[in-house]
Short mmCIF file of C-alpha atoms and ligand atoms in Angstrom, two decimals:
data_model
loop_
_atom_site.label_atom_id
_atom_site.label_comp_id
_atom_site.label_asym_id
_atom_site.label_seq_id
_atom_site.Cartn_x
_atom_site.Cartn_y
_atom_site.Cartn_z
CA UNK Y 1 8.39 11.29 2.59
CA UNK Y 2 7.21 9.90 -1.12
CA UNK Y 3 10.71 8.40 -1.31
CA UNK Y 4 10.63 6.26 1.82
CA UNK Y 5 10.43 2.64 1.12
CA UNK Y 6 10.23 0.40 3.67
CA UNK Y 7 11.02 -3.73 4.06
CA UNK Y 8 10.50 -5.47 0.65
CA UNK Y 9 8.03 -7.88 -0.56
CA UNK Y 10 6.18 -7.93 2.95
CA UNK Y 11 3.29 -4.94 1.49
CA UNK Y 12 -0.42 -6.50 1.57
CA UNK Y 13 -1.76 -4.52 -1.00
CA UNK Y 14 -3.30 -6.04 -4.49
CA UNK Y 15 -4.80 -4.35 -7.57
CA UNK Y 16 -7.62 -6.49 -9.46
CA UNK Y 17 -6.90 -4.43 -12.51
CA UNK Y 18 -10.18 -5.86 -14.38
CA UNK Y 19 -12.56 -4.45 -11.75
CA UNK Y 20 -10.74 -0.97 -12.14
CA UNK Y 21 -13.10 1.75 -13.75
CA UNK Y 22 -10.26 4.14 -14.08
CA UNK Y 23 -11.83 7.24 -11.37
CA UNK Y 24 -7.99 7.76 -10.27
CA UNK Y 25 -9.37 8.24 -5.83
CA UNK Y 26 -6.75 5.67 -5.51
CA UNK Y 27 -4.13 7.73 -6.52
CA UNK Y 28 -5.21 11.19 -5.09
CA UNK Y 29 -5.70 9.82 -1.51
CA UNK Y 30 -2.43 7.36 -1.65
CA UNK Y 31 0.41 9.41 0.58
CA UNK Y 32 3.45 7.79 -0.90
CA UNK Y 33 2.83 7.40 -4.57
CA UNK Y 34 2.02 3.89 -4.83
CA UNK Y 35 -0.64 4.16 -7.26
CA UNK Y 36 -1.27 5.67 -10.90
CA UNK Y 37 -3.80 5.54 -13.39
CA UNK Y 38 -2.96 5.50 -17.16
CA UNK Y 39 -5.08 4.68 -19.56
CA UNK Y 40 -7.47 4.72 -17.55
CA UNK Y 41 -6.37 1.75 -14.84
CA UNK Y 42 -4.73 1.88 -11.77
CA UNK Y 43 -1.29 0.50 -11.47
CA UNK Y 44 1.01 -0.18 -8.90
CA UNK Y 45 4.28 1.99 -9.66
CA UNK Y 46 5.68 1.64 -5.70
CA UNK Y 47 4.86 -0.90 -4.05
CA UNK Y 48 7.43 -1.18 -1.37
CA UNK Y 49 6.20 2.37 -0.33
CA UNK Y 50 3.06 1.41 0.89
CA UNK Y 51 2.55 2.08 4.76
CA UNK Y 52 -0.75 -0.43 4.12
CA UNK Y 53 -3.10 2.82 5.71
CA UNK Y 54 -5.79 1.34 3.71
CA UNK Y 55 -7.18 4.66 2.26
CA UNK Y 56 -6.68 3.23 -1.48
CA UNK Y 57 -9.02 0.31 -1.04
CA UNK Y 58 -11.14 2.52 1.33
CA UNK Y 59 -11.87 4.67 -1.37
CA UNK Y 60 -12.21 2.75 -4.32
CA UNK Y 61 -15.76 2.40 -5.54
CA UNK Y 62 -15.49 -1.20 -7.01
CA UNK Y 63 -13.40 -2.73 -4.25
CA UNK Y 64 -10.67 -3.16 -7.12
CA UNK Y 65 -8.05 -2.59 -4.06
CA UNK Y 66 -7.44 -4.78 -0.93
CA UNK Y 67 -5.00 -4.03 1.69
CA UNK Y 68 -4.54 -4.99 5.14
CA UNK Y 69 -4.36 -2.00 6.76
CA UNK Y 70 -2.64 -1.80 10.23
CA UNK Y 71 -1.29 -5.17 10.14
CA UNK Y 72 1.88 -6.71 9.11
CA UNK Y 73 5.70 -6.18 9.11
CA UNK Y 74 5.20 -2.64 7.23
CA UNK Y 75 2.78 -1.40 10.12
CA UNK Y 76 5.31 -3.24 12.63
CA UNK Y 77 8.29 -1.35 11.73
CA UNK Y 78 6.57 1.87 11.79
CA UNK Y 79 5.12 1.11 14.99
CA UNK Y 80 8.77 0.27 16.07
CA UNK Y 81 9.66 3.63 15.26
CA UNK Y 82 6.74 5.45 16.57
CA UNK Y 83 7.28 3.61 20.55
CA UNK Y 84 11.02 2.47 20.02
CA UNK Y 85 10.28 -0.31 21.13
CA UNK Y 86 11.26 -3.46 19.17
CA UNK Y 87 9.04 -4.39 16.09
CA UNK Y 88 6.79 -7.35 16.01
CA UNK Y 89 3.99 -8.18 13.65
CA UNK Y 90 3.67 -12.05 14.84
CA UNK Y 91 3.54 -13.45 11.22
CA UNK Y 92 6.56 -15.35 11.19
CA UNK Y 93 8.87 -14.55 14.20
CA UNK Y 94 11.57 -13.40 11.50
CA UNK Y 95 11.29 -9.63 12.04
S1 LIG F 1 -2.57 1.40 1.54
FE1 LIG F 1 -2.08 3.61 1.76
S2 LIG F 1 0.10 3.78 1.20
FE2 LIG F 1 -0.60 1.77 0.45
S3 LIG F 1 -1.22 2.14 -1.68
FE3 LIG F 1 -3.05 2.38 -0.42
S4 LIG F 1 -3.18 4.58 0.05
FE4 LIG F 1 -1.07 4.15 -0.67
S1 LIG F 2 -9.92 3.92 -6.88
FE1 LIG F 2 -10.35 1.83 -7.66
S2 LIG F 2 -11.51 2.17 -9.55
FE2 LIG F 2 -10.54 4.12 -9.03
S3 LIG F 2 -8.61 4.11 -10.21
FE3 LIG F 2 -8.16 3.29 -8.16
S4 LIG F 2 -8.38 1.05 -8.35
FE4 LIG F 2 -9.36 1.97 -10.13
#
């Protein structure tokens, strides 16, 4: 499942590297590998395998992560594939 990758370049999620304090939560909790910490700051090694579940920025203690979590064409398609019904996250009409 850490291999899936999903549409490119639609993912929500953004690192402010200079608020990072380096506690690695980020990459424990993350479910497809999206996140490391070297050197003590977070990185983002994958990000077209971010689902956007939000549990990154949810438990970062310096709000260093943001995500929109349930929304977009990432959480479309998987909803798609969930109800098979067609996906549709409203943003542009082009998925
Ligand atoms: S939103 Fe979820 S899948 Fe995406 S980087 Fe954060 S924990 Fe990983
Ligand atoms: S949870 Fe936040 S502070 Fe901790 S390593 Fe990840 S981005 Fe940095």
């Amino acid at each position: 499942m850490s291999n899936l990758r999903y549409l490119e370049n639609v993912v929500t999620l953004e690192l402010d590297v200079e608020k990072c304090i380096g506690c690695g939560m980020c990459a424990v909790v993350c479910p497809h590998g999206v996140l490391e910490v070297e050197e003590r700051k977070a990185r983002i090694v994958e990000r077209d395998a971010c689902i956007e579940c939000g549990a990154c920025a949810g438990n970062c203690p310096v709000e260093a992560l943001i995500v929109k979590a349930g929304v977009g064409c990432a959480s479309a398609i998987i909803n798609g594939w969930l109800t098979g019904e067609e996906p549709s996250c409203d943003c542009s009409g082009s998925c």
